[in-house]
Amino acid sequence: MVTIQADEISNIIRERIEQYNREVKIVNTGTVLQVGDGIARIHGLDEVMAGELVEFQEGTVGIALNLESTNVGVVLMGDGLLIQEGSSVKATGRIAQIPVSEAYLGRVINALAKPIDGRGEISSSEYRLIESPAPGIISRRSVYEPLQTGLIAIDSMIPIGRGQRELIIGDRQTGKTAVATDTILNQQGQNVICVYVAIGQKASSVAQVVTTFQERGAMEYTIVVAETADSPATLQYLAPYTGAALAEYFMYRERHTLIIYDDLSKQAQAYRQMSLLLRRPPGREAYPGDVFYLHSRLLERAAKLSSLLGEGSMTALPIVETQSGDVSAYIPTNVISITDGQIFLSADLFNAGIRPAINVGISVSRVGSAAQIKAMKQVAGKLKLELAQFAELEAFAQFASDLDKATQNQLARGQRLRELLKQSQSAPLAVEEQVLTIYTGTNGYLDSLEIGQVRKFLVELRTYLKTNKPQFQEIISSTKIFTEEAEAILKEAIQEQRERFILQEQAT
């Protein structure tokens, strides 16, 4: 018969008691009442916070946006086709955040920072909240460094500085994306990290932009965040904030960044769709009451940081689409009032063959000449005024039959100035080339040429200077001033090139 020793039993029991680890886990759960159209209504989730992420039983994640007395309105970050009524939902205790790292450069990602370019996972150890507070007043300093776009019309008359927010606004098919992509192409070698956010666009359009960047070597310093037209409204609404979080990561590391939101009209439409489905009261144009806050909290994150924080910067170029040139609609007026100026693109100018179709008269930069190098200020000072006077004269000249010689000369000069502002797509110019182009036009060296010859002459002049007189470019790039020596070199080059050009034209 087996004898049972009491002390052995007590030892075993003691061991078991010591090993017992009582783990108490409190989970905030709820039940799905209703689901559809990218929205779920949840009963329970009593402790949930506004903006908190919630996880459904089958793995879909959502954001709690509406906290009502009887239920919680959740927007889904996926199609939610497998979510069933009555299934459980648990609160995660986190708000939306994304991984960030240098490895994102050159990649195409979605609003959740997952790669969509088929080139494998992206390694990162750090996380940033998608919604971060903007830098305060003390954390900022005024904008003083230029961000060159490579477009003469912008860099000379509507200059953009690092840390500025400049709106690009115009009808559909007026070249808004082209202005933004040219600006990214022009950042090559400027040590600027670019983030291009495509919201609600055709996948083919985004692919075209990415291909352009790859062909021109711009993907090395660019991140593309894309949520196409078939993405859920929640992800289209989040995409700009994801882009801003990535740009902020570099800005706080003392780097310069440029972010393009293409376009905020589609983000506002996605937000309107979400809000109406959540049964929030509609306001003007059926947008919810907080649509201004939607854009202001996004664009306020663009800043030029103070010396203490390392002088990093984030320049924002939001794009807004207008309907038949109506700038007084709700979203355009909101974004105009948030930004530090706007570049207005006109369909009439575009159709008349003036591209980029920038309407210089109503485009402004509220930073102004603080964001220009001295050489550009010296040559472009009178350009805007001359073009404005020309536009006025041109309108008047349509009705006048005989004009005096001075008026005819002014009209001829204006037509040539307008011609020199034209540029082909994906052909940004270095600031030195812009300075010589503007100087040639404003000082009357193009007046004797036919309008059709102006662009050809300027292309040849730029090539001639680059090959035969490289010291001009060296002076401008090193001193940033249009010195007397530079002017003398340029005058000589113009004279030589004009003689060659006239001989060429006569020969043909």
Short mmCIF file of C-alpha atoms in Angstrom, two decimals:
data_model
loop_
_atom_site.label_atom_id
_atom_site.label_comp_id
_atom_site.label_asym_id
_atom_site.label_seq_id
_atom_site.Cartn_x
_atom_site.Cartn_y
_atom_site.Cartn_z
CA MET A 1 0.00 0.00 0.00
CA VAL A 2 1.32 3.45 -1.01
CA THR A 3 1.98 5.70 1.91
CA ILE A 4 1.15 9.33 1.33
CA GLN A 5 3.49 11.72 3.05
CA ALA A 6 1.71 14.84 4.14
CA ASP A 7 4.77 17.12 3.90
CA GLU A 8 5.33 16.08 0.22
CA ILE A 9 1.77 17.00 -0.63
CA SER A 10 2.05 20.32 1.17
CA ASN A 11 5.34 21.05 -0.70
CA ILE A 12 3.71 20.33 -4.07
CA ILE A 13 0.72 22.51 -3.19
CA ARG A 14 3.05 25.32 -2.01
CA GLU A 15 5.06 25.11 -5.25
CA ARG A 16 1.93 25.25 -7.35
CA ILE A 17 0.64 28.25 -5.39
CA GLU A 18 3.97 30.07 -5.80
CA GLN A 19 4.02 29.38 -9.54
CA TYR A 20 0.46 30.56 -9.99
CA ASN A 21 0.47 33.93 -11.68
CA ARG A 22 -2.88 35.60 -11.72
CA GLU A 23 -3.10 37.86 -14.77
CA VAL A 24 -5.98 40.32 -14.81
CA LYS A 25 -6.75 41.81 -18.23
CA ILE A 26 -9.48 44.38 -18.66
CA VAL A 27 -10.66 44.58 -22.27
CA ASN A 28 -13.06 47.26 -23.43
CA THR A 29 -15.39 45.43 -25.84
CA GLY A 30 -18.56 46.07 -27.78
CA THR A 31 -20.91 44.46 -30.29
CA VAL A 32 -21.56 45.39 -33.93
CA LEU A 33 -25.12 46.68 -34.33
CA GLN A 34 -24.94 47.66 -37.98
CA VAL A 35 -22.28 47.77 -40.71
CA GLY A 36 -22.18 49.08 -44.28
CA ASP A 37 -20.81 51.88 -46.54
CA GLY A 38 -17.53 51.89 -44.62
CA ILE A 39 -19.28 52.72 -41.32
CA ALA A 40 -20.04 50.47 -38.33
CA ARG A 41 -22.31 51.24 -35.35
CA ILE A 42 -21.11 49.59 -32.14
CA HIS A 43 -22.97 48.99 -28.89
CA GLY A 44 -20.76 49.00 -25.78
CA LEU A 45 -17.15 50.27 -25.91
CA ASP A 46 -18.03 52.49 -22.92
CA GLU A 47 -14.45 53.62 -22.25
CA VAL A 48 -13.50 54.34 -25.89
CA MET A 49 -11.88 57.71 -26.71
CA ALA A 50 -12.45 59.90 -29.77
CA GLY A 51 -10.01 58.93 -32.52
CA GLU A 52 -9.07 55.63 -30.83
CA LEU A 53 -8.39 52.58 -33.00
CA VAL A 54 -10.78 49.65 -32.55
CA GLU A 55 -10.25 46.10 -33.81
CA PHE A 56 -13.02 43.88 -35.16
CA GLN A 57 -13.19 40.14 -34.60
CA GLU A 58 -12.09 39.34 -38.18
CA GLY A 59 -9.10 41.70 -38.08
CA THR A 60 -10.37 44.93 -39.70
CA VAL A 61 -9.30 48.10 -37.89
CA GLY A 62 -11.47 51.21 -37.55
CA ILE A 63 -11.40 54.66 -35.94
CA ALA A 64 -14.03 55.70 -33.38
CA LEU A 65 -15.23 59.12 -34.58
CA ASN A 66 -18.77 59.51 -33.23
CA LEU A 67 -19.29 58.93 -29.50
CA GLU A 68 -23.05 58.93 -28.90
CA SER A 69 -25.11 58.07 -25.82
CA THR A 70 -26.33 54.71 -27.17
CA ASN A 71 -23.65 53.70 -29.66
CA VAL A 72 -20.25 54.48 -31.17
CA GLY A 73 -19.83 55.42 -34.87
CA VAL A 74 -16.69 53.81 -36.32
CA VAL A 75 -15.17 54.42 -39.76
CA LEU A 76 -13.48 51.36 -41.25
CA MET A 77 -9.92 51.28 -42.62
CA GLY A 78 -10.77 48.54 -45.08
CA ASP A 79 -13.77 47.19 -47.00
CA GLY A 80 -15.18 45.41 -43.91
CA LEU A 81 -16.97 42.80 -46.05
CA LEU A 82 -16.41 40.04 -43.48
CA ILE A 83 -17.73 42.00 -40.47
CA GLN A 84 -20.99 40.52 -39.22
CA GLU A 85 -23.74 41.99 -37.12
CA GLY A 86 -23.34 40.81 -33.52
CA SER A 87 -19.59 40.16 -33.81
CA SER A 88 -17.34 41.57 -31.09
CA VAL A 89 -15.11 44.66 -31.27
CA LYS A 90 -12.36 45.62 -28.85
CA ALA A 91 -10.74 48.99 -28.18
CA THR A 92 -6.96 48.99 -28.63
CA GLY A 93 -6.06 51.97 -26.42
CA ARG A 94 -3.97 53.44 -29.29
CA ILE A 95 -4.54 56.18 -31.83
CA ALA A 96 -3.47 55.94 -35.48
CA GLN A 97 0.31 55.87 -35.89
CA ILE A 98 2.72 54.86 -38.64
CA PRO A 99 6.30 53.55 -38.74
CA VAL A 100 8.85 56.11 -40.03
CA SER A 101 12.44 55.77 -41.23
CA GLU A 102 14.93 56.74 -43.95
CA ALA A 103 14.04 53.45 -45.69
CA TYR A 104 10.78 55.00 -46.94
CA LEU A 105 12.69 57.14 -49.47
CA GLY A 106 12.06 55.95 -53.01
CA ARG A 107 8.98 53.91 -52.06
CA VAL A 108 5.27 54.07 -52.89
CA ILE A 109 3.08 53.46 -49.82
CA ASN A 110 -0.57 53.70 -48.78
CA ALA A 111 -2.17 55.73 -45.96
CA LEU A 112 -1.20 53.05 -43.40
CA ALA A 113 2.47 53.32 -44.53
CA LYS A 114 2.34 49.83 -46.07
CA PRO A 115 4.34 49.47 -49.34
CA ILE A 116 2.24 49.10 -52.52
CA ASP A 117 5.10 49.05 -55.05
CA GLY A 118 5.78 45.30 -54.77
CA ARG A 119 9.34 45.80 -53.52
CA GLY A 120 8.98 44.10 -50.13
CA GLU A 121 8.57 45.32 -46.56
CA ILE A 122 10.10 48.56 -45.25
CA SER A 123 12.23 48.26 -42.11
CA SER A 124 11.70 50.85 -39.37
CA SER A 125 12.03 51.01 -35.60
CA GLU A 126 10.40 54.39 -34.89
CA TYR A 127 6.72 55.35 -34.90
CA ARG A 128 4.98 58.73 -35.30
CA LEU A 129 1.37 59.62 -34.62
CA ILE A 130 -0.55 60.41 -37.81
CA GLU A 131 -2.16 63.39 -36.03
CA SER A 132 0.57 65.42 -34.29
CA PRO A 133 0.26 68.96 -32.92
CA ALA A 134 1.78 71.67 -35.14
CA PRO A 135 4.91 73.50 -33.92
CA GLY A 136 4.09 76.46 -31.65
CA ILE A 137 5.02 80.12 -32.16
CA ILE A 138 8.30 79.88 -30.22
CA SER A 139 9.33 76.77 -32.18
CA ARG A 140 9.21 78.65 -35.49
CA ARG A 141 11.17 81.34 -37.27
CA SER A 142 10.20 83.45 -40.27
CA VAL A 143 10.73 82.06 -43.76
CA TYR A 144 13.90 83.35 -45.40
CA GLU A 145 15.39 80.63 -47.65
CA PRO A 146 14.08 80.16 -51.20
CA LEU A 147 12.62 76.87 -52.38
CA GLN A 148 13.27 76.95 -56.13
CA THR A 149 10.47 75.44 -58.24
CA GLY A 150 12.37 75.68 -61.54
CA LEU A 151 9.46 77.62 -63.08
CA ILE A 152 10.39 81.19 -64.07
CA ALA A 153 6.88 82.58 -63.51
CA ILE A 154 6.83 81.32 -59.89
CA ASP A 155 10.44 81.89 -58.80
CA SER A 156 10.51 85.44 -60.17
CA MET A 157 7.06 86.77 -59.22
CA ILE A 158 5.43 84.40 -56.70
CA PRO A 159 8.49 83.10 -54.81
CA ILE A 160 8.09 80.20 -52.38
CA GLY A 161 10.24 79.94 -49.25
CA ARG A 162 11.21 76.89 -47.20
CA GLY A 163 8.52 76.46 -44.56
CA GLN A 164 5.83 78.30 -46.54
CA ARG A 165 2.39 76.97 -47.53
CA GLU A 166 1.47 77.96 -51.08
CA LEU A 167 -1.81 76.84 -52.63
CA ILE A 168 -1.95 75.69 -56.27
CA ILE A 169 -5.51 76.28 -57.44
CA GLY A 170 -7.27 75.93 -60.78
CA ASP A 171 -9.80 74.01 -62.85
CA ARG A 172 -9.29 70.40 -63.89
CA GLN A 173 -6.72 69.86 -66.65
CA THR A 174 -4.90 73.18 -66.17
CA GLY A 175 -1.53 71.72 -65.18
CA LYS A 176 -1.73 71.80 -61.35
CA THR A 177 -0.01 68.43 -60.89
CA ALA A 178 2.58 69.40 -63.53
CA VAL A 179 3.61 72.47 -61.48
CA ALA A 180 3.94 70.30 -58.36
CA THR A 181 5.89 67.49 -60.04
CA ASP A 182 8.24 69.97 -61.77
CA THR A 183 8.97 71.44 -58.33
CA ILE A 184 9.92 67.96 -57.06
CA LEU A 185 12.15 67.35 -60.11
CA ASN A 186 13.89 70.67 -59.44
CA GLN A 187 14.88 69.61 -55.89
CA GLN A 188 17.54 67.27 -57.30
CA GLY A 189 20.83 68.03 -55.56
CA GLN A 190 19.15 70.59 -53.24
CA ASN A 191 19.06 68.21 -50.23
CA VAL A 192 15.26 68.46 -49.95
CA ILE A 193 13.15 65.37 -49.12
CA CYS A 194 9.90 65.36 -51.11
CA VAL A 195 6.59 63.68 -50.20
CA TYR A 196 3.91 63.45 -52.90
CA VAL A 197 0.45 62.56 -51.56
CA ALA A 198 -2.06 61.41 -54.21
CA ILE A 199 -5.65 61.46 -52.89
CA GLY A 200 -8.52 59.88 -54.81
CA GLN A 201 -6.79 59.94 -58.20
CA LYS A 202 -6.85 57.37 -60.98
CA ALA A 203 -4.21 54.68 -60.40
CA SER A 204 -2.97 55.30 -63.98
CA SER A 205 -2.30 59.00 -63.18
CA VAL A 206 -0.31 58.09 -60.06
CA ALA A 207 1.66 55.46 -62.02
CA GLN A 208 2.50 58.12 -64.64
CA VAL A 209 3.84 60.50 -61.96
CA VAL A 210 5.91 57.72 -60.34
CA THR A 211 7.34 56.74 -63.75
CA THR A 212 8.35 60.38 -64.40
CA PHE A 213 10.12 60.51 -61.01
CA GLN A 214 11.92 57.22 -61.68
CA GLU A 215 13.07 58.24 -65.17
CA ARG A 216 14.42 61.56 -63.90
CA GLY A 217 16.09 60.09 -60.79
CA ALA A 218 13.76 61.95 -58.42
CA MET A 219 12.55 58.85 -56.54
CA GLU A 220 15.87 58.77 -54.63
CA TYR A 221 14.67 61.66 -52.44
CA THR A 222 10.88 61.22 -52.79
CA ILE A 223 8.17 59.24 -50.97
CA VAL A 224 4.82 58.74 -52.74
CA VAL A 225 1.75 58.21 -50.54
CA ALA A 226 -1.13 57.04 -52.73
CA GLU A 227 -4.77 56.30 -52.00
CA THR A 228 -6.52 55.95 -55.35
CA ALA A 229 -10.18 56.55 -56.22
CA ASP A 230 -11.16 52.97 -55.30
CA SER A 231 -9.77 53.25 -51.75
CA PRO A 232 -12.16 53.53 -48.78
CA ALA A 233 -13.07 57.14 -47.85
CA THR A 234 -11.34 56.70 -44.46
CA LEU A 235 -7.97 56.03 -46.10
CA GLN A 236 -8.38 58.93 -48.55
CA TYR A 237 -9.08 61.16 -45.53
CA LEU A 238 -6.00 59.84 -43.67
CA ALA A 239 -3.47 59.93 -46.55
CA PRO A 240 -2.46 63.63 -46.18
CA TYR A 241 -1.85 63.18 -42.42
CA THR A 242 0.34 60.13 -43.15
CA GLY A 243 2.36 62.21 -45.61
CA ALA A 244 2.68 65.03 -43.07
CA ALA A 245 3.89 62.58 -40.37
CA LEU A 246 6.63 61.29 -42.71
CA ALA A 247 7.71 64.82 -43.65
CA GLU A 248 7.74 65.85 -39.96
CA TYR A 249 10.05 62.94 -39.14
CA PHE A 250 12.66 64.45 -41.48
CA MET A 251 11.88 68.07 -40.48
CA TYR A 252 12.65 67.37 -36.80
CA ARG A 253 15.92 65.78 -37.91
CA GLU A 254 17.12 69.15 -39.25
CA ARG A 255 16.26 68.33 -42.88
CA HIS A 256 14.31 70.34 -45.44
CA THR A 257 11.12 68.74 -46.76
CA LEU A 258 8.55 69.54 -49.43
CA ILE A 259 5.07 67.98 -49.29
CA ILE A 260 2.45 68.09 -52.03
CA TYR A 261 -1.21 67.25 -51.32
CA ASP A 262 -2.87 66.35 -54.65
CA ASP A 263 -5.60 67.28 -54.01
CA LEU A 264 -7.39 68.52 -50.89
CA SER A 265 -10.78 68.85 -52.68
CA LYS A 266 -10.92 65.05 -52.89
CA GLN A 267 -9.90 64.70 -49.24
CA ALA A 268 -12.75 67.06 -48.26
CA GLN A 269 -15.18 65.01 -50.37
CA ALA A 270 -14.06 61.78 -48.65
CA TYR A 271 -14.50 63.46 -45.26
CA ARG A 272 -17.96 64.74 -46.27
CA GLN A 273 -18.93 61.20 -47.29
CA MET A 274 -17.80 59.82 -43.91
CA SER A 275 -19.53 62.58 -41.96
CA LEU A 276 -22.86 62.24 -43.76
CA LEU A 277 -22.84 58.45 -43.28
CA LEU A 278 -22.14 59.03 -39.57
CA ARG A 279 -25.22 61.32 -39.65
CA ARG A 280 -23.33 64.44 -38.60
CA PRO A 281 -25.30 67.61 -39.45
CA PRO A 282 -24.33 68.98 -42.90
CA GLY A 283 -23.36 72.64 -43.42
CA ARG A 284 -22.53 74.70 -46.52
CA GLU A 285 -22.30 72.55 -49.71
CA ALA A 286 -23.19 69.57 -47.41
CA TYR A 287 -19.67 69.62 -45.89
CA PRO A 288 -19.56 69.06 -42.10
CA GLY A 289 -18.97 72.00 -39.77
CA ASP A 290 -15.35 71.06 -39.02
CA VAL A 291 -14.09 70.86 -42.63
CA PHE A 292 -12.06 74.05 -42.05
CA TYR A 293 -10.33 72.38 -39.09
CA LEU A 294 -9.69 69.32 -41.29
CA HIS A 295 -7.40 71.42 -43.52
CA SER A 296 -6.08 73.96 -41.00
CA ARG A 297 -4.66 71.33 -38.64
CA LEU A 298 -2.98 69.64 -41.62
CA LEU A 299 -1.43 72.77 -43.16
CA GLU A 300 -0.35 74.30 -39.83
CA ARG A 301 2.11 71.41 -39.50
CA ALA A 302 4.19 72.99 -42.28
CA ALA A 303 6.77 75.26 -40.65
CA LYS A 304 10.28 76.66 -40.62
CA LEU A 305 11.73 75.53 -37.28
CA SER A 306 13.76 77.82 -35.02
CA SER A 307 17.56 77.62 -34.61
CA LEU A 308 17.15 75.72 -31.31
CA LEU A 309 15.24 72.95 -33.09
CA GLY A 310 17.77 72.73 -35.92
CA GLU A 311 16.14 74.94 -38.58
CA GLY A 312 14.46 72.04 -40.40
CA SER A 313 11.54 72.98 -42.62
CA MET A 314 8.40 71.56 -44.18
CA THR A 315 7.05 73.40 -47.22
CA ALA A 316 3.48 72.50 -48.21
CA LEU A 317 2.02 72.87 -51.70
CA PRO A 318 -1.65 71.90 -51.36
CA ILE A 319 -3.65 71.60 -54.59
CA VAL A 320 -7.34 72.51 -54.80
CA GLU A 321 -9.57 72.02 -57.84
CA THR A 322 -12.13 74.68 -58.75
CA GLN A 323 -15.30 74.28 -60.80
CA SER A 324 -15.22 76.61 -63.85
CA GLY A 325 -12.89 79.10 -62.15
CA ASP A 326 -15.08 79.68 -59.06
CA VAL A 327 -12.57 80.63 -56.35
CA SER A 328 -15.38 81.69 -53.99
CA ALA A 329 -16.62 78.13 -53.37
CA TYR A 330 -16.34 76.72 -49.84
CA ILE A 331 -13.14 74.61 -49.96
CA PRO A 332 -11.12 77.06 -52.13
CA THR A 333 -11.90 80.02 -49.82
CA ASN A 334 -11.06 77.93 -46.75
CA VAL A 335 -7.68 76.82 -48.06
CA ILE A 336 -6.83 80.30 -49.46
CA SER A 337 -7.38 81.74 -45.97
CA ILE A 338 -5.13 79.09 -44.36
CA THR A 339 -2.19 79.29 -46.80
CA ASP A 340 0.51 81.97 -47.30
CA GLY A 341 -0.48 82.72 -50.88
CA GLN A 342 -1.82 81.01 -53.98
CA ILE A 343 -0.78 80.20 -57.53
CA PHE A 344 -3.86 80.51 -59.73
CA LEU A 345 -3.91 78.45 -62.93
CA SER A 346 -6.32 79.60 -65.62
CA ALA A 347 -8.04 77.35 -68.17
CA ASP A 348 -8.18 80.24 -70.69
CA LEU A 349 -4.41 80.76 -70.53
CA PHE A 350 -3.84 77.01 -70.77
CA ASN A 351 -6.01 76.76 -73.89
CA ALA A 352 -4.24 79.80 -75.38
CA GLY A 353 -0.97 77.84 -75.19
CA ILE A 354 0.53 79.75 -72.25
CA ARG A 355 1.93 76.94 -70.11
CA PRO A 356 2.42 76.87 -67.16
CA ALA A 357 -0.96 78.67 -67.24
CA ILE A 358 -0.23 80.89 -64.23
CA ASN A 359 -2.42 83.97 -63.90
CA VAL A 360 0.24 86.30 -62.49
CA GLY A 361 -2.27 89.07 -61.78
CA ILE A 362 -4.19 87.25 -59.04
CA SER A 363 -1.45 84.89 -57.82
CA VAL A 364 0.40 86.08 -54.70
CA SER A 365 3.05 84.92 -52.27
CA ARG A 366 2.64 86.41 -48.80
CA VAL A 367 6.30 85.74 -48.04
CA GLY A 368 7.41 87.72 -51.08
CA SER A 369 10.98 88.68 -51.87
CA ALA A 370 12.23 87.33 -48.49
CA ALA A 371 12.21 83.98 -50.30
CA GLN A 372 14.38 85.08 -53.23
CA ILE A 373 18.12 85.25 -53.76
CA LYS A 374 19.46 88.78 -54.29
CA ALA A 375 20.27 88.13 -57.96
CA MET A 376 16.63 87.26 -58.66
CA LYS A 377 15.38 90.36 -56.80
CA GLN A 378 17.73 92.50 -58.89
CA VAL A 379 16.48 91.28 -62.28
CA ALA A 380 12.83 90.41 -61.55
CA GLY A 381 11.86 93.51 -59.56
CA LYS A 382 9.88 95.20 -62.37
CA LEU A 383 8.69 92.04 -64.14
CA LYS A 384 5.30 91.69 -62.43
CA LEU A 385 4.47 95.38 -62.91
CA GLU A 386 5.47 95.29 -66.59
CA LEU A 387 3.30 92.22 -67.21
CA ALA A 388 0.34 93.80 -65.39
CA GLN A 389 0.65 96.99 -67.48
CA PHE A 390 0.94 94.87 -70.63
CA ALA A 391 -2.25 92.92 -69.79
CA GLU A 392 -4.11 96.21 -69.29
CA LEU A 393 -2.73 97.66 -72.55
CA GLU A 394 -3.53 94.50 -74.48
CA ALA A 395 -7.17 94.64 -73.39
CA PHE A 396 -7.29 98.34 -74.37
CA ALA A 397 -5.48 97.76 -77.71
CA GLN A 398 -8.25 95.44 -78.91
CA PHE A 399 -10.53 98.47 -79.24
CA ALA A 400 -8.01 101.06 -80.43
CA SER A 401 -7.29 101.28 -84.16
CA ASP A 402 -4.07 103.32 -84.24
CA LEU A 403 -1.56 103.20 -81.40
CA ASP A 404 1.43 105.48 -80.84
CA LYS A 405 4.98 104.12 -81.11
CA ALA A 406 5.57 103.93 -77.32
CA THR A 407 2.41 101.83 -76.83
CA GLN A 408 3.37 99.54 -79.71
CA ASN A 409 6.83 99.06 -78.18
CA GLN A 410 5.33 98.28 -74.77
CA LEU A 411 2.96 95.72 -76.34
CA ALA A 412 5.85 94.12 -78.25
CA ARG A 413 7.93 93.91 -75.04
CA GLY A 414 5.00 92.42 -73.09
CA GLN A 415 4.40 89.72 -75.71
CA ARG A 416 8.05 88.69 -75.52
CA LEU A 417 8.04 88.67 -71.71
CA ARG A 418 5.00 86.42 -71.77
CA GLU A 419 6.83 84.17 -74.23
CA LEU A 420 9.88 83.80 -71.97
CA LEU A 421 7.65 82.63 -69.09
CA LYS A 422 6.52 79.61 -71.14
CA GLN A 423 8.17 76.32 -70.23
CA SER A 424 7.80 72.71 -71.30
CA GLN A 425 6.63 70.17 -68.73
CA SER A 426 9.36 68.39 -66.74
CA ALA A 427 11.95 70.95 -67.84
CA PRO A 428 12.67 73.04 -64.70
CA LEU A 429 15.40 75.68 -64.96
CA ALA A 430 18.19 76.37 -62.47
CA VAL A 431 18.02 79.79 -60.81
CA GLU A 432 21.09 81.02 -62.76
CA GLU A 433 19.33 80.19 -66.04
CA GLN A 434 16.20 81.99 -64.85
CA VAL A 435 18.20 85.12 -63.99
CA LEU A 436 19.77 85.31 -67.45
CA THR A 437 16.40 84.61 -69.15
CA ILE A 438 14.59 87.40 -67.28
CA TYR A 439 17.46 89.87 -67.74
CA THR A 440 17.44 89.23 -71.50
CA GLY A 441 13.69 89.93 -71.68
CA THR A 442 13.37 92.94 -69.37
CA ASN A 443 16.32 94.76 -70.96
CA GLY A 444 14.86 94.64 -74.46
CA TYR A 445 17.29 92.16 -76.03
CA LEU A 446 14.37 90.12 -77.38
CA ASP A 447 12.44 93.06 -78.88
CA SER A 448 14.07 92.74 -82.30
CA LEU A 449 13.23 89.02 -82.59
CA GLU A 450 10.00 87.56 -83.94
CA ILE A 451 7.74 86.15 -81.19
CA GLY A 452 8.12 82.65 -82.65
CA GLN A 453 11.92 82.87 -82.35
CA VAL A 454 12.06 83.92 -78.68
CA ARG A 455 12.05 80.46 -77.06
CA LYS A 456 14.54 79.02 -79.56
CA PHE A 457 16.90 81.96 -79.00
CA LEU A 458 16.68 81.61 -75.19
CA VAL A 459 17.40 77.85 -75.30
CA GLU A 460 20.46 78.47 -77.47
CA LEU A 461 21.59 81.38 -75.26
CA ARG A 462 21.42 79.21 -72.12
CA THR A 463 23.43 76.45 -73.84
CA TYR A 464 25.98 78.99 -75.16
CA LEU A 465 26.51 80.49 -71.68
CA LYS A 466 26.86 77.08 -70.06
CA THR A 467 29.51 75.88 -72.52
CA ASN A 468 31.42 79.09 -73.35
CA LYS A 469 31.05 81.26 -70.24
CA PRO A 470 30.66 78.97 -67.19
CA GLN A 471 31.99 81.73 -64.91
CA PHE A 472 28.55 83.47 -65.10
CA GLN A 473 26.89 80.48 -63.44
CA GLU A 474 29.72 80.24 -60.88
CA ILE A 475 29.34 83.91 -59.84
CA ILE A 476 25.56 83.63 -59.33
CA SER A 477 25.69 80.28 -57.49
CA SER A 478 28.55 81.29 -55.18
CA THR A 479 27.66 84.94 -54.38
CA LYS A 480 23.86 84.78 -55.02
CA ILE A 481 24.27 88.36 -56.37
CA PHE A 482 23.96 89.63 -59.94
CA THR A 483 27.31 91.45 -59.88
CA GLU A 484 28.60 93.96 -62.45
CA GLU A 485 31.04 91.31 -63.63
CA ALA A 486 28.18 88.83 -64.17
CA GLU A 487 26.20 91.49 -66.04
CA ALA A 488 29.17 92.26 -68.31
CA ILE A 489 29.65 88.54 -69.11
CA LEU A 490 25.92 88.17 -69.82
CA LYS A 491 25.74 91.26 -72.08
CA GLU A 492 28.71 90.00 -74.08
CA ALA A 493 27.17 86.52 -74.42
CA ILE A 494 23.79 87.94 -75.53
CA GLN A 495 25.52 90.09 -78.16
CA GLU A 496 27.56 87.16 -79.51
CA GLN A 497 24.62 84.78 -79.48
CA ARG A 498 22.33 87.31 -81.24
CA GLU A 499 24.82 87.70 -84.08
CA ARG A 500 25.11 83.92 -84.43
CA PHE A 501 21.33 83.48 -84.23
CA ILE A 502 20.62 86.11 -86.93
CA LEU A 503 23.18 84.48 -89.26
CA GLN A 504 21.60 81.06 -88.64
CA GLU A 505 18.10 82.37 -89.36
CA GLN A 506 19.27 84.06 -92.57
CA ALA A 507 20.94 80.83 -93.69
CA THR A 508 17.72 78.82 -93.25
#
